[in-house]
């Protein structure tokens, strides 16, 4: 059986916050295979004047209903194209792509999910998957401001605890979600951290986990071409015995073990 | 009406391709990934990622930026080296009934010759010499932009090449026909054109170029008219066959290149928007032939009916 691109009908569309759109699409094939941390590569135009597909994480999946959900922030032309789509319209999607979060059979200590901004969305399917294995993770979610805070109640269903921070202090703790992580590590044994968000946040998570010898998986972002590992544009630095080697976010990632990731110079 | 007897075979420097659809170097890896989307034996040939004598890590990211009807890339020839290709990648491609083109890029004449020699002893069908990659600081551009150097390098590399030699031309030159003629007299068996056009994009908010390499190669529909014009000019200047490329997204685009004088066409950037682009384009080319009741695809090569001035 060859892989293909799927034309998927949009069955639900909601605006969760300013410029944050929640979309559900129908696809038996995509829903059957989707794992937490994987992404969809969605055509956002005619494929000719706008060539590149946009990578968007899988936020939730319902295999019984053959549906898949993703949430995106409207940024440029591609996400504007998506925003303009309505229920009943179809999207041309490749997926599920990338290597998922690793779920460990046994974790010695608490499991923490740390999300920043759009990095919060892929953690939802992860929370559900961990919960279904009989473990309740703790979620620390960071947003820019109160109006952008989403999914707090949804995360509560599958976690021990959810705490929210905002950069401007307009909701929850004033500051970055990483402060919750530092605090948690101080008070309790943490077995595993999963993090997704902007690079400065991931760098911080990496150094916190390194200092405290806590295992951690990071989900990275990079600009993509093919989305399947053929064009080598989505490079990220991964540690080797001497120095580093470039691996590729679309295929080797987006999820990597934190100790393997080398963040760039700038 | 479908014509089942039509011939799609084209001859590139003595090697028969079952159809004129080739993958453009660097956009298709070594075939593994797209091989999960369609049977690779549907292709006339697979041209692999540009190879260098020793492994190259490539440029820092971001390596891609979107532009109007195009993309800029600055991969910087990330590849495992020519020996690793022969050992680890080639055997996988050989399982499919298609031809293999090894694309090579060097910093010095000696490097090109050495690579040609290593490939000579492998089951590769054709060698494509990239003298036009804009991303490598040394060599690269210099080789491809000077007619005398193109003649010399082609002449020398040809001595080490058991396979037919294709020379891939850069559009970043003043007169591409001069370079094409130099490659032909140097002994090239075929030409492929065009490689990417050097370009740049700047993020006006951060004031930084989007590519970490500052500049990169432009590909996609944005460059197609330039590519068609260059294929047409080169086709009237040389006798050897041409593989045309640059923004081919549809069967109509492919036909346009063939009318301009290309015997085969390569599909690059289109693979990113449609992983099945190569087979779709092949089918669209076939239906063009059916529509005009053309039985041999070679009958359209160079058949543009130019206006008399
Ligand atoms: C693995 C992965 C998962 C992602 N998941 C989500 C998600 O669930 N929700 C969400 O809102 N966003 C997600 N993003 C970011 C999203 O891909 C970008 O916001 C989007 O591509 C922007 O496209 P645009 O046309 O609106 O913006 P423009 O800035 O106009 O895009 C121009 C080009 O840059 C690329 N680009 C711009 N920003 C990014 C970025 N941050 N990462 C990668 N490429 C980028 C675009 O794909 C496009 O090719 C994810 C990115 C990656 C790599
Ligand atoms: C991501 C990318 C990588 C490329 N790498 C190579 C390469 O290694 N060697 C080469 O000769 N050309 C390379 N090219 C150029 C293509 O083979 C082709 O000449 C060019 O992209 C024009 O065709 P297109 O518009 O169909 O992509 C690359 C192009 C892209 C987009
Ligand atoms: S996007 Fe092509 S290799 Fe990752």
mmCIF file of C-alpha atoms in Angstrom, chain A:
data_model
loop_
_atom_site.group_PDB
_atom_site.id
_atom_site.type_symbol
_atom_site.label_atom_id
_atom_site.label_comp_id
_atom_site.label_asym_id
_atom_site.label_seq_id
_atom_site.Cartn_x
_atom_site.Cartn_y
_atom_site.Cartn_z
ATOM 1 C CA UNK A 1 0.000 0.000 0.000
ATOM 2 C CA UNK A 2 1.410 3.348 -1.011
ATOM 3 C CA UNK A 3 1.010 6.478 1.068
ATOM 4 C CA UNK A 4 -0.999 9.291 -0.454
ATOM 5 C CA UNK A 5 -2.355 12.738 0.152
ATOM 6 C CA UNK A 6 -5.860 12.840 1.529
ATOM 7 C CA UNK A 7 -8.690 15.208 0.682
ATOM 8 C CA UNK A 8 -10.356 15.690 4.050
ATOM 9 C CA UNK A 9 -13.633 17.403 4.815
ATOM 10 C CA UNK A 10 -13.697 19.994 7.581
ATOM 11 C CA UNK A 11 -16.432 18.877 9.975
ATOM 12 C CA UNK A 12 -15.959 21.422 12.744
ATOM 13 C CA UNK A 13 -14.431 24.873 13.012
ATOM 14 C CA UNK A 14 -14.305 27.049 16.093
ATOM 15 C CA UNK A 15 -12.474 30.171 17.082
ATOM 16 C CA UNK A 16 -10.977 29.603 20.534
ATOM 17 C CA UNK A 17 -9.279 32.942 20.986
ATOM 18 C CA UNK A 18 -8.200 35.874 18.818
ATOM 19 C CA UNK A 19 -6.503 34.274 15.797
ATOM 20 C CA UNK A 20 -6.602 30.785 17.311
ATOM 21 C CA UNK A 21 -8.677 28.373 15.215
ATOM 22 C CA UNK A 22 -9.732 24.872 16.224
ATOM 23 C CA UNK A 23 -10.479 22.592 13.263
ATOM 24 C CA UNK A 24 -11.691 19.024 13.018
ATOM 25 C CA UNK A 25 -11.395 17.060 9.805
ATOM 26 C CA UNK A 26 -12.685 13.686 8.725
ATOM 27 C CA UNK A 27 -10.246 11.044 7.510
ATOM 28 C CA UNK A 28 -10.361 7.357 8.305
ATOM 29 C CA UNK A 29 -6.747 6.797 7.238
ATOM 30 C CA UNK A 30 -5.250 9.729 9.149
ATOM 31 C CA UNK A 31 -7.303 9.022 12.280
ATOM 32 C CA UNK A 32 -6.283 5.361 12.256
ATOM 33 C CA UNK A 33 -2.541 6.093 12.327
ATOM 34 C CA UNK A 34 -2.138 9.362 14.231
ATOM 35 C CA UNK A 35 0.168 9.366 17.268
ATOM 36 C CA UNK A 36 0.882 12.188 19.752
ATOM 37 C CA UNK A 37 3.639 14.521 18.537
ATOM 38 C CA UNK A 38 3.089 13.786 14.864
ATOM 39 C CA UNK A 39 1.998 16.476 12.438
ATOM 40 C CA UNK A 40 0.008 17.040 9.277
ATOM 41 C CA UNK A 41 1.412 18.805 6.234
ATOM 42 C CA UNK A 42 -1.472 20.811 4.867
ATOM 43 C CA UNK A 43 -1.678 22.405 1.442
ATOM 44 C CA UNK A 44 -2.513 26.061 2.019
ATOM 45 C CA UNK A 45 -3.150 27.341 -1.482
ATOM 46 C CA UNK A 46 -3.099 26.072 -5.052
ATOM 47 C CA UNK A 47 0.303 24.381 -4.628
ATOM 48 C CA UNK A 48 1.665 26.526 -7.444
ATOM 49 C CA UNK A 49 1.586 30.183 -6.436
ATOM 50 C CA UNK A 50 1.867 29.016 -2.817
ATOM 51 C CA UNK A 51 4.039 25.940 -3.014
ATOM 52 C CA UNK A 52 4.870 24.877 0.503
ATOM 53 C CA UNK A 53 2.506 22.948 2.720
ATOM 54 C CA UNK A 54 2.213 24.086 6.350
ATOM 55 C CA UNK A 55 3.124 21.707 9.177
ATOM 56 C CA UNK A 56 0.470 21.641 11.919
ATOM 57 C CA UNK A 57 0.498 19.290 14.917
ATOM 58 C CA UNK A 58 -2.175 16.754 15.605
ATOM 59 C CA UNK A 59 -4.015 17.950 18.721
ATOM 60 C CA UNK A 60 -6.544 15.158 19.136
ATOM 61 C CA UNK A 61 -7.880 12.141 17.320
ATOM 62 C CA UNK A 62 -11.109 10.171 17.504
ATOM 63 C CA UNK A 63 -10.589 6.865 15.679
ATOM 64 C CA UNK A 64 -14.210 5.842 16.334
ATOM 65 C CA UNK A 65 -15.507 8.932 14.516
ATOM 66 C CA UNK A 66 -12.642 8.943 11.966
ATOM 67 C CA UNK A 67 -11.833 12.521 12.928
ATOM 68 C CA UNK A 68 -8.696 14.466 13.711
ATOM 69 C CA UNK A 69 -8.324 17.827 15.326
ATOM 70 C CA UNK A 70 -5.686 20.528 15.028
ATOM 71 C CA UNK A 71 -5.449 24.047 16.398
ATOM 72 C CA UNK A 72 -3.509 26.810 14.728
ATOM 73 C CA UNK A 73 -2.578 30.413 15.126
ATOM 74 C CA UNK A 74 -3.193 32.692 12.159
ATOM 75 C CA UNK A 75 0.186 34.127 11.165
ATOM 76 C CA UNK A 76 0.817 34.553 7.442
ATOM 77 C CA UNK A 77 -0.684 33.628 4.091
ATOM 78 C CA UNK A 78 -0.854 29.890 4.739
ATOM 79 C CA UNK A 79 -2.709 30.002 8.022
ATOM 80 C CA UNK A 80 -4.918 32.803 6.629
ATOM 81 C CA UNK A 81 -5.908 30.410 3.840
ATOM 82 C CA UNK A 82 -6.813 27.803 6.467
ATOM 83 C CA UNK A 83 -8.756 30.309 8.511
ATOM 84 C CA UNK A 84 -10.905 31.180 5.490
ATOM 85 C CA UNK A 85 -11.996 27.543 5.054
ATOM 86 C CA UNK A 86 -15.439 26.547 6.306
ATOM 87 C CA UNK A 87 -17.169 23.355 7.403
ATOM 88 C CA UNK A 88 -17.864 21.258 4.336
ATOM 89 C CA UNK A 89 -14.748 22.511 2.519
ATOM 90 C CA UNK A 90 -11.911 20.049 1.968
ATOM 91 C CA UNK A 91 -8.202 20.248 2.750
ATOM 92 C CA UNK A 92 -5.380 18.380 0.976
ATOM 93 C CA UNK A 93 -3.337 16.762 3.749
ATOM 94 C CA UNK A 94 -0.212 14.595 3.998
ATOM 95 C CA UNK A 95 0.232 12.677 7.212
ATOM 96 C CA UNK A 96 0.582 11.664 9.863
ATOM 97 C CA UNK A 97 4.250 12.659 9.603
ATOM 98 C CA UNK A 98 7.246 12.640 11.925
ATOM 99 C CA UNK A 99 8.282 10.491 14.838
ATOM 100 C CA UNK A 100 5.965 10.786 17.842
ATOM 101 C CA UNK A 101 6.592 11.413 21.540
ATOM 102 C CA UNK A 102 8.009 8.290 23.167
ATOM 103 C CA UNK A 103 5.664 6.878 25.786
ATOM 104 C CA UNK A 104 7.678 5.008 28.384
ATOM 105 C CA UNK A 105 6.312 1.857 30.025
ATOM 106 C CA UNK A 106 7.615 2.841 33.456
ATOM 107 C CA UNK A 107 8.470 6.309 34.664
ATOM 108 C CA UNK A 108 10.068 6.788 38.069
ATOM 109 C CA UNK A 109 8.472 10.033 39.239
ATOM 110 C CA UNK A 110 5.958 12.564 37.949
ATOM 111 C CA UNK A 111 5.328 13.121 34.260
ATOM 112 C CA UNK A 112 5.268 16.802 33.284
ATOM 113 C CA UNK A 113 3.888 18.367 30.108
ATOM 114 C CA UNK A 114 5.243 21.828 29.425
ATOM 115 C CA UNK A 115 3.712 23.859 26.602
ATOM 116 C CA UNK A 116 4.255 27.395 25.383
ATOM 117 C CA UNK A 117 1.887 29.139 22.949
ATOM 118 C CA UNK A 118 1.116 26.970 19.915
ATOM 119 C CA UNK A 119 3.290 24.308 21.571
ATOM 120 C CA UNK A 120 0.398 23.584 23.925
ATOM 121 C CA UNK A 121 -1.723 21.914 21.236
ATOM 122 C CA UNK A 122 0.264 18.727 20.478
ATOM 123 C CA UNK A 123 0.510 18.046 24.221
ATOM 124 C CA UNK A 124 -3.222 17.400 24.417
ATOM 125 C CA UNK A 125 -3.208 14.089 22.539
ATOM 126 C CA UNK A 126 -0.096 13.222 24.528
ATOM 127 C CA UNK A 127 -1.899 13.898 27.842
ATOM 128 C CA UNK A 128 -4.746 11.652 26.716
ATOM 129 C CA UNK A 129 -2.393 8.856 25.645
ATOM 130 C CA UNK A 130 -0.469 8.951 28.922
ATOM 131 C CA UNK A 131 -3.752 9.006 30.875
ATOM 132 C CA UNK A 132 -4.981 5.969 28.968
ATOM 133 C CA UNK A 133 -1.847 4.119 30.086
ATOM 134 C CA UNK A 134 -2.919 4.738 33.678
ATOM 135 C CA UNK A 135 -0.668 7.680 34.532
ATOM 136 C CA UNK A 136 -1.891 11.207 35.212
ATOM 137 C CA UNK A 137 0.597 13.821 34.041
ATOM 138 C CA UNK A 138 0.830 17.410 35.265
ATOM 139 C CA UNK A 139 0.448 20.169 32.667
ATOM 140 C CA UNK A 140 2.117 23.574 32.810
ATOM 141 C CA UNK A 141 0.863 25.797 30.017
ATOM 142 C CA UNK A 142 2.232 29.203 29.095
ATOM 143 C CA UNK A 143 0.458 31.855 27.008
ATOM 144 C CA UNK A 144 1.168 35.472 26.105
ATOM 145 C CA UNK A 145 -1.911 36.935 27.772
ATOM 146 C CA UNK A 146 -5.305 36.042 29.291
ATOM 147 C CA UNK A 147 -7.242 36.309 26.001
ATOM 148 C CA UNK A 148 -5.019 33.637 24.443
ATOM 149 C CA UNK A 149 -5.436 31.066 27.215
ATOM 150 C CA UNK A 150 -7.126 27.992 25.733
ATOM 151 C CA UNK A 151 -7.707 24.311 26.531
ATOM 152 C CA UNK A 152 -7.219 24.654 30.297
ATOM 153 C CA UNK A 153 -10.423 22.759 31.122
ATOM 154 C CA UNK A 154 -9.743 20.115 28.491
ATOM 155 C CA UNK A 155 -6.303 19.367 29.924
ATOM 156 C CA UNK A 156 -7.877 19.035 33.412
ATOM 157 C CA UNK A 157 -9.750 15.884 32.304
ATOM 158 C CA UNK A 158 -6.534 13.950 31.691
ATOM 159 C CA UNK A 159 -4.108 15.397 34.202
ATOM 160 C CA UNK A 160 -3.467 15.538 37.926
ATOM 161 C CA UNK A 161 -3.109 19.266 37.774
ATOM 162 C CA UNK A 162 -3.038 22.075 35.225
ATOM 163 C CA UNK A 163 -1.326 25.376 35.884
ATOM 164 C CA UNK A 164 -1.311 28.338 33.543
ATOM 165 C CA UNK A 165 1.099 31.220 33.292
ATOM 166 C CA UNK A 166 0.973 34.339 31.142
ATOM 167 C CA UNK A 167 3.859 36.487 29.992
ATOM 168 C CA UNK A 168 2.053 39.656 31.104
ATOM 169 C CA UNK A 169 0.462 38.281 34.259
ATOM 170 C CA UNK A 170 -3.086 38.870 33.022
ATOM 171 C CA UNK A 171 -4.026 35.292 33.966
ATOM 172 C CA UNK A 172 -2.453 32.659 36.220
ATOM 173 C CA UNK A 173 1.137 33.096 37.259
ATOM 174 C CA UNK A 174 3.031 36.084 35.903
ATOM 175 C CA UNK A 175 6.008 34.750 33.959
ATOM 176 C CA UNK A 176 7.019 31.667 32.045
ATOM 177 C CA UNK A 177 5.706 28.129 32.547
ATOM 178 C CA UNK A 178 9.272 26.952 33.107
ATOM 179 C CA UNK A 179 9.067 28.498 36.603
ATOM 180 C CA UNK A 180 6.473 25.851 37.481
ATOM 181 C CA UNK A 181 8.861 23.154 36.311
ATOM 182 C CA UNK A 182 11.712 24.458 38.465
ATOM 183 C CA UNK A 183 9.386 24.514 41.445
ATOM 184 C CA UNK A 184 8.051 21.023 40.775
ATOM 185 C CA UNK A 185 11.529 19.552 40.517
ATOM 186 C CA UNK A 186 12.462 21.246 43.801
ATOM 187 C CA UNK A 187 9.560 19.681 45.666
ATOM 188 C CA UNK A 188 8.941 16.326 44.041
ATOM 189 C CA UNK A 189 10.620 13.630 42.010
ATOM 190 C CA UNK A 190 10.105 14.232 38.307
ATOM 191 C CA UNK A 191 10.560 11.217 36.044
ATOM 192 C CA UNK A 192 9.955 12.644 32.595
ATOM 193 C CA UNK A 193 9.293 16.020 30.969
ATOM 194 C CA UNK A 194 7.704 16.597 27.560
ATOM 195 C CA UNK A 195 8.054 20.116 26.157
ATOM 196 C CA UNK A 196 6.863 21.958 23.084
ATOM 197 C CA UNK A 197 7.032 25.689 22.457
ATOM 198 C CA UNK A 198 9.246 28.530 21.260
ATOM 199 C CA UNK A 199 12.980 27.890 21.119
ATOM 200 C CA UNK A 200 13.938 30.129 24.082
ATOM 201 C CA UNK A 201 11.546 28.099 26.239
ATOM 202 C CA UNK A 202 12.957 24.806 24.983
ATOM 203 C CA UNK A 203 16.518 25.953 25.676
ATOM 204 C CA UNK A 204 15.501 26.753 29.242
ATOM 205 C CA UNK A 205 13.741 23.419 29.695
ATOM 206 C CA UNK A 206 16.806 21.671 28.358
ATOM 207 C CA UNK A 207 19.123 23.310 30.851
ATOM 208 C CA UNK A 208 16.732 22.824 33.793
ATOM 209 C CA UNK A 209 16.373 19.120 32.988
ATOM 210 C CA UNK A 210 20.087 18.727 32.418
ATOM 211 C CA UNK A 211 20.997 20.360 35.738
ATOM 212 C CA UNK A 212 18.522 18.194 37.595
ATOM 213 C CA UNK A 213 19.214 14.992 35.669
ATOM 214 C CA UNK A 214 15.611 14.643 34.534
ATOM 215 C CA UNK A 215 14.872 12.930 31.231
ATOM 216 C CA UNK A 216 13.096 15.137 28.731
ATOM 217 C CA UNK A 217 11.713 15.091 25.204
ATOM 218 C CA UNK A 218 11.517 18.281 23.137
ATOM 219 C CA UNK A 219 9.363 18.888 20.088
ATOM 220 C CA UNK A 220 11.206 21.180 17.648
ATOM 221 C CA UNK A 221 10.064 23.448 14.829
ATOM 222 C CA UNK A 222 11.795 24.240 11.565
ATOM 223 C CA UNK A 223 10.808 25.540 8.136
ATOM 224 C CA UNK A 224 10.035 22.627 5.865
ATOM 225 C CA UNK A 225 9.983 21.704 2.190
ATOM 226 C CA UNK A 226 8.948 18.116 1.478
ATOM 227 C CA UNK A 227 7.923 17.176 5.037
ATOM 228 C CA UNK A 228 9.096 13.575 4.576
ATOM 229 C CA UNK A 229 12.900 13.618 4.797
ATOM 230 C CA UNK A 230 13.870 13.967 1.127
ATOM 231 C CA UNK A 231 14.903 17.604 0.655
ATOM 232 C CA UNK A 232 17.001 18.090 3.815
ATOM 233 C CA UNK A 233 15.894 21.677 4.418
ATOM 234 C CA UNK A 234 14.465 21.256 7.937
ATOM 235 C CA UNK A 235 17.835 20.672 9.586
ATOM 236 C CA UNK A 236 18.431 20.644 13.334
ATOM 237 C CA UNK A 237 21.664 19.985 15.210
ATOM 238 C CA UNK A 238 21.907 16.665 17.021
ATOM 239 C CA UNK A 239 24.850 15.739 19.260
ATOM 240 C CA UNK A 240 27.393 13.233 18.035
ATOM 241 C CA UNK A 241 30.510 11.880 19.729
ATOM 242 C CA UNK A 242 32.454 14.772 18.277
ATOM 243 C CA UNK A 243 30.371 17.878 17.722
ATOM 244 C CA UNK A 244 27.042 17.533 15.985
ATOM 245 C CA UNK A 245 25.312 16.208 12.888
ATOM 246 C CA UNK A 246 22.306 17.652 11.110
ATOM 247 C CA UNK A 247 19.150 15.601 11.413
ATOM 248 C CA UNK A 248 15.744 16.519 10.084
ATOM 249 C CA UNK A 249 12.784 17.789 12.052
ATOM 250 C CA UNK A 250 10.195 16.341 9.655
ATOM 251 C CA UNK A 251 11.364 12.730 9.805
ATOM 252 C CA UNK A 252 13.868 12.192 12.627
ATOM 253 C CA UNK A 253 11.730 14.555 14.753
ATOM 254 C CA UNK A 254 9.904 16.750 15.531
ATOM 255 C CA UNK A 255 10.405 14.978 18.886
ATOM 256 C CA UNK A 256 13.972 14.469 20.128
ATOM 257 C CA UNK A 257 15.490 13.511 23.465
ATOM 258 C CA UNK A 258 16.578 16.750 25.076
ATOM 259 C CA UNK A 259 20.146 15.564 25.747
ATOM 260 C CA UNK A 260 20.646 15.060 21.986
ATOM 261 C CA UNK A 261 19.556 18.539 20.871
ATOM 262 C CA UNK A 262 22.134 21.267 20.185
ATOM 263 C CA UNK A 263 20.544 24.675 19.886
ATOM 264 C CA UNK A 264 21.931 27.018 17.217
ATOM 265 C CA UNK A 265 24.266 29.950 17.735
ATOM 266 C CA UNK A 266 21.934 32.922 17.420
#
